PDB file of N, CA and C in Angstrom:
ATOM      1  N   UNK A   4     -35.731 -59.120  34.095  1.00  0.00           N
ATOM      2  CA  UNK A   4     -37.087 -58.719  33.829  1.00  0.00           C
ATOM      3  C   UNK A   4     -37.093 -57.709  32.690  1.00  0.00           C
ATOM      4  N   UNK A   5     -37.943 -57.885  31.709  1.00  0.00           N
ATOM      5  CA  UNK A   5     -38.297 -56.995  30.797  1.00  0.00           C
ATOM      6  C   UNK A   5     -38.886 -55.893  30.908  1.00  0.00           C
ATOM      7  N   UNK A   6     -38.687 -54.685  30.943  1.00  0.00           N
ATOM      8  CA  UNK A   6     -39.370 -53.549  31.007  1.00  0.00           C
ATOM      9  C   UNK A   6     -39.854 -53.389  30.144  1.00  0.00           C
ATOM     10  N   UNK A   7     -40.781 -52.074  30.203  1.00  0.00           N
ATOM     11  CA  UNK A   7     -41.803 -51.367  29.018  1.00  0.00           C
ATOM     12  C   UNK A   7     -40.531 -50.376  28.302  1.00  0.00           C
ATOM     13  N   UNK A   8     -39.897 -49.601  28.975  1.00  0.00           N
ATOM     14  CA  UNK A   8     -39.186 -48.949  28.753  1.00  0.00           C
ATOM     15  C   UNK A   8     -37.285 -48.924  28.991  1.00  0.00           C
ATOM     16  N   UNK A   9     -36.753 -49.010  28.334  1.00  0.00           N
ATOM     17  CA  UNK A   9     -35.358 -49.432  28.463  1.00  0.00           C
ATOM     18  C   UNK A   9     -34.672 -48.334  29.619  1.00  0.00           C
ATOM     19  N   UNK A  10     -34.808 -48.304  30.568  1.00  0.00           N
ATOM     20  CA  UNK A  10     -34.226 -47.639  31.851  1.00  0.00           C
ATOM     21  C   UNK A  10     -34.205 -47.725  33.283  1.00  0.00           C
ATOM     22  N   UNK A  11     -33.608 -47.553  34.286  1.00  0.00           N
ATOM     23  CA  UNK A  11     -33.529 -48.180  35.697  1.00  0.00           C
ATOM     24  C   UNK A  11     -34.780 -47.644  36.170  1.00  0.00           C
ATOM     25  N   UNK A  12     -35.592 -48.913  36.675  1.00  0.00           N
ATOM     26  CA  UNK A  12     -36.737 -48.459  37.764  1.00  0.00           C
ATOM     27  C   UNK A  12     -36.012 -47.838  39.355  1.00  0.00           C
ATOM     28  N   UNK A  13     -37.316 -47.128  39.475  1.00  0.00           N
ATOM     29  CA  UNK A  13     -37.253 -46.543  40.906  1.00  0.00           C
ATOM     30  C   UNK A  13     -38.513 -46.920  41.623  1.00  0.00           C
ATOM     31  N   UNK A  14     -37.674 -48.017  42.984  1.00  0.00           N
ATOM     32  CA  UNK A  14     -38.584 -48.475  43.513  1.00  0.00           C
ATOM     33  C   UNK A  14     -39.317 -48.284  44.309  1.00  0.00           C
ATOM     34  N   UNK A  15     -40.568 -47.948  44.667  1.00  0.00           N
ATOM     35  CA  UNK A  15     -41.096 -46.885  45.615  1.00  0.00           C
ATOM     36  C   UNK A  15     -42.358 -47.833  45.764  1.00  0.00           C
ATOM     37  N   UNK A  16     -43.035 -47.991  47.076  1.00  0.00           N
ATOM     38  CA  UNK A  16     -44.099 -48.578  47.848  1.00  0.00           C
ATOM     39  C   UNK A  16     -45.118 -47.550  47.510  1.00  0.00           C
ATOM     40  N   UNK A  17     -46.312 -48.079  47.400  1.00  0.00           N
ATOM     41  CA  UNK A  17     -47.320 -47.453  47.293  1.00  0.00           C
ATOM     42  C   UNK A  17     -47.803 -47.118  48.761  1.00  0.00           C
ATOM     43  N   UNK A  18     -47.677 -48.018  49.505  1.00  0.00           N
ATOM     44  CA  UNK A  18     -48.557 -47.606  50.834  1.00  0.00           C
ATOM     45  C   UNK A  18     -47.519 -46.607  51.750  1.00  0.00           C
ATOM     46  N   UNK A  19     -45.700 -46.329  51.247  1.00  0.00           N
ATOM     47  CA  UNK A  19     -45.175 -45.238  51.890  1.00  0.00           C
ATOM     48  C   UNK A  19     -45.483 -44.007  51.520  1.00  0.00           C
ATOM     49  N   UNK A  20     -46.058 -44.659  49.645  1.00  0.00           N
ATOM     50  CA  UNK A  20     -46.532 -43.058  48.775  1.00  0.00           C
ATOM     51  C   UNK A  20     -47.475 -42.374  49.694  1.00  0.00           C
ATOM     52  N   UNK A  21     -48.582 -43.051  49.907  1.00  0.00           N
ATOM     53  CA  UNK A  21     -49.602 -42.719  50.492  1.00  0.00           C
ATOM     54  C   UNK A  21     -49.423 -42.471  51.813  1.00  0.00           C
ATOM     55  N   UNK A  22     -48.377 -42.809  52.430  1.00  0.00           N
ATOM     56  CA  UNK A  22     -48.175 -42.422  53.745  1.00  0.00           C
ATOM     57  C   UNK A  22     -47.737 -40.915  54.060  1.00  0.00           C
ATOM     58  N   UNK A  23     -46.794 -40.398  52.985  1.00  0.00           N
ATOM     59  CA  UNK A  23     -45.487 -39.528  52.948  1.00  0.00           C
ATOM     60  C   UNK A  23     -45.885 -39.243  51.741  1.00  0.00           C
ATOM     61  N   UNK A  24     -46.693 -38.926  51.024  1.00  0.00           N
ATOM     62  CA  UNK A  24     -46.134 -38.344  49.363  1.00  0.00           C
ATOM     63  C   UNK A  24     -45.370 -39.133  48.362  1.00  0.00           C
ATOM     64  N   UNK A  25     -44.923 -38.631  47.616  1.00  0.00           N
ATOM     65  CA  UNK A  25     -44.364 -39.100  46.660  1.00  0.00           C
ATOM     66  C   UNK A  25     -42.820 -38.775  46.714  1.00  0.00           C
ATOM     67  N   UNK A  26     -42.606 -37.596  47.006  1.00  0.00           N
ATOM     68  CA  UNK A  26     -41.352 -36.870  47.208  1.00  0.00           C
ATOM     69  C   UNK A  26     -40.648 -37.669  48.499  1.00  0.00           C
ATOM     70  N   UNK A  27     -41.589 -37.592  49.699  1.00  0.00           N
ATOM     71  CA  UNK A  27     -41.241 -38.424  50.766  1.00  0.00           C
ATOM     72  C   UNK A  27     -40.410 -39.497  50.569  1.00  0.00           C
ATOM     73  N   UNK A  28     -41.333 -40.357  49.960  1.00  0.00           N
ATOM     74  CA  UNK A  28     -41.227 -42.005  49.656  1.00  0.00           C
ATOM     75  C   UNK A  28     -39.722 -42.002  48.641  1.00  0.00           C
ATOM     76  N   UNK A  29     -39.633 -41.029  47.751  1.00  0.00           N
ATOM     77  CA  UNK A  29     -38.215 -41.103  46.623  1.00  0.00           C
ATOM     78  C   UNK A  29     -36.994 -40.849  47.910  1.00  0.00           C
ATOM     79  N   UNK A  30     -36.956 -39.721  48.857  1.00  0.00           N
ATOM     80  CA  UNK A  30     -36.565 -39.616  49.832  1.00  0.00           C
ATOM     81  C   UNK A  30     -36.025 -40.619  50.801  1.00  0.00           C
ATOM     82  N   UNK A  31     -37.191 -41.153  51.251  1.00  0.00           N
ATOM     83  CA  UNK A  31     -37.103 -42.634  52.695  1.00  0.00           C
ATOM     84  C   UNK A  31     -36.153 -43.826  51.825  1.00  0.00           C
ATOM     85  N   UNK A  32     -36.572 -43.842  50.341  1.00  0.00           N
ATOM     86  CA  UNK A  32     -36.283 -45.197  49.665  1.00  0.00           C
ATOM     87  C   UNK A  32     -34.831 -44.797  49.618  1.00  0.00           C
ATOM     88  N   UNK A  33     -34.229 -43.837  48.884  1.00  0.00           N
ATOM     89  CA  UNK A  33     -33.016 -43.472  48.837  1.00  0.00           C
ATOM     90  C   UNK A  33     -31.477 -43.394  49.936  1.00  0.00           C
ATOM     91  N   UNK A  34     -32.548 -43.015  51.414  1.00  0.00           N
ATOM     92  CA  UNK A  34     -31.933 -43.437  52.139  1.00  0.00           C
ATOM     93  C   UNK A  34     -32.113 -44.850  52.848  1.00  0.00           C
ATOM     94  N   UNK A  35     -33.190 -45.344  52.574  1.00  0.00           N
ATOM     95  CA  UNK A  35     -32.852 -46.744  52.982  1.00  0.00           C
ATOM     96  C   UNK A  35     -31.688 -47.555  51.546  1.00  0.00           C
ATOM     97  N   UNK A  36     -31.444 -47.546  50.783  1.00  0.00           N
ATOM     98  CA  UNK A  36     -30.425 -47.700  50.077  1.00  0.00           C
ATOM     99  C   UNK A  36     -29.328 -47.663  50.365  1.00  0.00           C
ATOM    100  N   UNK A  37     -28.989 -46.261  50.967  1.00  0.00           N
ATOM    101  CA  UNK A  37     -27.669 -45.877  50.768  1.00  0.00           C
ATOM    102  C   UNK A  37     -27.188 -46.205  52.072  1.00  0.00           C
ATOM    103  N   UNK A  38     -28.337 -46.426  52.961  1.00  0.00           N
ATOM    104  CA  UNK A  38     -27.813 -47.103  54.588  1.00  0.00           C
ATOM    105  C   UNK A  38     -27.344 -48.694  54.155  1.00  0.00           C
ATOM    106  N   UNK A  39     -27.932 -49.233  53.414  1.00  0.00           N
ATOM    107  CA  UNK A  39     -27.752 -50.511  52.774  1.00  0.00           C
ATOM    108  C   UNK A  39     -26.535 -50.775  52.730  1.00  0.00           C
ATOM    109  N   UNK A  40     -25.687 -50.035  51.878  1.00  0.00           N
ATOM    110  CA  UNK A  40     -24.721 -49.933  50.834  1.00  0.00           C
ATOM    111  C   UNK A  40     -23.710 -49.571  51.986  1.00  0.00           C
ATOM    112  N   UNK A  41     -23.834 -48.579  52.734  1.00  0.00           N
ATOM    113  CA  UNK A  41     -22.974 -48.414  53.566  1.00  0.00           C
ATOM    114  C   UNK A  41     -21.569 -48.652  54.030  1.00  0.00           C
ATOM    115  N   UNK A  42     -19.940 -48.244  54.439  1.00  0.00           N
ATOM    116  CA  UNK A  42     -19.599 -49.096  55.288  1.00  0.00           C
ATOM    117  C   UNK A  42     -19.307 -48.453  56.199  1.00  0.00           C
ATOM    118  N   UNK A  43     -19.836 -46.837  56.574  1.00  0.00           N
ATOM    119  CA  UNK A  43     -19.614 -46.526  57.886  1.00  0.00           C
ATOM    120  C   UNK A  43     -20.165 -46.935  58.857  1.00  0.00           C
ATOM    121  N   UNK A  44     -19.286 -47.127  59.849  1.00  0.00           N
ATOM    122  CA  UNK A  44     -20.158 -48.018  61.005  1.00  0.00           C
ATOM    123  C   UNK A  44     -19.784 -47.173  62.119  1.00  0.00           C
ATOM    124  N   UNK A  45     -20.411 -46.631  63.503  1.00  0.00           N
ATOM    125  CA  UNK A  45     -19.986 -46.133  64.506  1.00  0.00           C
ATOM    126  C   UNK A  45     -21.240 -46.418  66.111  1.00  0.00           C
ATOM    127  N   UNK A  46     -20.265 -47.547  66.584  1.00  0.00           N
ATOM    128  CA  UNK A  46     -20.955 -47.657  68.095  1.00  0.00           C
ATOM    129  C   UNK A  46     -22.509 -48.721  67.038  1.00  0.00           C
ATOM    130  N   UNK A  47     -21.876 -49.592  66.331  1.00  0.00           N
ATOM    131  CA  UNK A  47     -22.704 -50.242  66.020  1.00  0.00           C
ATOM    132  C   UNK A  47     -23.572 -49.790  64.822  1.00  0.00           C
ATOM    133  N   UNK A  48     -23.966 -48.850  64.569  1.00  0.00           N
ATOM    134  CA  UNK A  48     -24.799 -48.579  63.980  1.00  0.00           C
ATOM    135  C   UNK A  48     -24.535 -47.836  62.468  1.00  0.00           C
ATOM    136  N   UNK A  49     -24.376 -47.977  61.232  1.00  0.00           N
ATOM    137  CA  UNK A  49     -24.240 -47.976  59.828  1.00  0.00           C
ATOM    138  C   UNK A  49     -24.759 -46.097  60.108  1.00  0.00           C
ATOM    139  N   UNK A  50     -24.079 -45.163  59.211  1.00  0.00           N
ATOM    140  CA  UNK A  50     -24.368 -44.211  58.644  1.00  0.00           C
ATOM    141  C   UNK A  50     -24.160 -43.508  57.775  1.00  0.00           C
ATOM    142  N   UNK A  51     -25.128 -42.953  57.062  1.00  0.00           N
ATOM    143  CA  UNK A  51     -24.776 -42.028  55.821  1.00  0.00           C
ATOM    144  C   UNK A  51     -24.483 -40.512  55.759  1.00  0.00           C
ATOM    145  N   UNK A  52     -23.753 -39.938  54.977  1.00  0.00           N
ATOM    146  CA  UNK A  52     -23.390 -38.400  55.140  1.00  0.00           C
ATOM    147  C   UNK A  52     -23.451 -38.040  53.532  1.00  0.00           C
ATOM    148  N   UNK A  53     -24.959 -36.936  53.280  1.00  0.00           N
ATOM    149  CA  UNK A  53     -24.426 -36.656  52.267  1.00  0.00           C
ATOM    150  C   UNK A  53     -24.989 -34.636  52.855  1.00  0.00           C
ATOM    151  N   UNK A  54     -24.268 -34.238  51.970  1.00  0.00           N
ATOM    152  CA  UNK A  54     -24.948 -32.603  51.909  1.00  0.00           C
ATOM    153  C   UNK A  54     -26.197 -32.554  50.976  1.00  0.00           C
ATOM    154  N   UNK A  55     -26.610 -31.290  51.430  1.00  0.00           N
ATOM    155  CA  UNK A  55     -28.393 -31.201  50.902  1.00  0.00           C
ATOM    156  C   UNK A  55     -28.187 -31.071  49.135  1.00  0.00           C
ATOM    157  N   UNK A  56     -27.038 -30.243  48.755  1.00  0.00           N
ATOM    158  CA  UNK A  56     -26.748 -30.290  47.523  1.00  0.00           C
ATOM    159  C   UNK A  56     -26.814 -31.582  46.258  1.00  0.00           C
ATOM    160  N   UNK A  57     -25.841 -32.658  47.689  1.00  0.00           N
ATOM    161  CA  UNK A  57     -25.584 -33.546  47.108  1.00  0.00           C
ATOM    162  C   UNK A  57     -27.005 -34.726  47.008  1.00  0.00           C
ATOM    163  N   UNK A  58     -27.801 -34.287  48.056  1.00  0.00           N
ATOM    164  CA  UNK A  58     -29.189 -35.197  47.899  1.00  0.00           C
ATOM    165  C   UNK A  58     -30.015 -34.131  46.520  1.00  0.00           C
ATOM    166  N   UNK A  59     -29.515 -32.914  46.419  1.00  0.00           N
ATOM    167  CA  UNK A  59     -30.703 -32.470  45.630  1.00  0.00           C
ATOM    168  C   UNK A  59     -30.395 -33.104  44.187  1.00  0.00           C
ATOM    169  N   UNK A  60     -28.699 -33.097  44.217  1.00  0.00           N
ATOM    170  CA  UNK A  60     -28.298 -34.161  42.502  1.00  0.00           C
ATOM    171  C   UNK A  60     -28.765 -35.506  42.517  1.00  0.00           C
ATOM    172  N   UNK A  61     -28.605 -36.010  43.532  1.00  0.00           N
ATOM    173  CA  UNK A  61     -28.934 -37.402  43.054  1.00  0.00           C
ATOM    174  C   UNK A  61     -30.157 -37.540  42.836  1.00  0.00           C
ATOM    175  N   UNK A  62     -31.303 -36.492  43.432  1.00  0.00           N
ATOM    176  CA  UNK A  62     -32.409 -37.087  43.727  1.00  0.00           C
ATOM    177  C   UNK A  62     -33.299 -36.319  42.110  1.00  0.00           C
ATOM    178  N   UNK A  63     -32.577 -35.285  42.328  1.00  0.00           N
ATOM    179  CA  UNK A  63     -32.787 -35.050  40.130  1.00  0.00           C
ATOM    180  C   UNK A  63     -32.492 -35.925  39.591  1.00  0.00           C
ATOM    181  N   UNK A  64     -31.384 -35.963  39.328  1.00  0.00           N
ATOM    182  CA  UNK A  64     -30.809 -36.852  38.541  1.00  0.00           C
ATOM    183  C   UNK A  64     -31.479 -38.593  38.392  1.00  0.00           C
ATOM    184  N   UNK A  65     -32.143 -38.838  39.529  1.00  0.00           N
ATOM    185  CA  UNK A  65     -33.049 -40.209  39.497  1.00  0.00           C
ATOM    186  C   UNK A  65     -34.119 -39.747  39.057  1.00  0.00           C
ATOM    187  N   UNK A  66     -34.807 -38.221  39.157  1.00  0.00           N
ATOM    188  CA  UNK A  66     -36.068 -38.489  38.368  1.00  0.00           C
ATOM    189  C   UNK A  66     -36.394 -37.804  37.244  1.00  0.00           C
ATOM    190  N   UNK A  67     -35.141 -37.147  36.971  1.00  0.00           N
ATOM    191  CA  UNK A  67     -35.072 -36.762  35.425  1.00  0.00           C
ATOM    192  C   UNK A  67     -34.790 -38.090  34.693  1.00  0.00           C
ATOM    193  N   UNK A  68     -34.338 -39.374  34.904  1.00  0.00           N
ATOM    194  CA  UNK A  68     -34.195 -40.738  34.110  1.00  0.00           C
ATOM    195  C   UNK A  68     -35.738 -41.056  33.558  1.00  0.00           C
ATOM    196  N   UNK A  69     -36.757 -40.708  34.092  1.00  0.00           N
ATOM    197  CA  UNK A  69     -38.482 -41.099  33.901  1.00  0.00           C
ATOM    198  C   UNK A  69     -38.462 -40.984  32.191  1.00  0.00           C
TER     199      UNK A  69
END
């Protein structure tokens, strides 16, 4: 797909925007991702571990790309 602008979209629902904010929704989406991606698994169930640091870089770092 062709973009307007040459850089990775960030995909975010309008009706979670509106549910949760905007901040929320960059939030929920990020970790539904990274549960995605996953391969920890324990008692069935996939999980992610990051520190607050490490959510505050990535989550700059995705919206300083705009």
């Amino acid at each position: 797909m062709k973009l307007l602008i040459d850089e990775e979209p960030i995909p975010l629902l309008p009706s979670l925007v509106h549910l949760v904010g905007i901040n929320g929704a960059l939030v929920m989406q990020q970790v539904h991702f990274r549960t995605r991606i996953s391969k920890n698994i324990r008692d069935g169930h996939k999980w992610i571990y990051k520190t607050y640091e490490d959510w505050t870089k990535e989550l700059r770092e995705r919206i300083s790309k705009k």
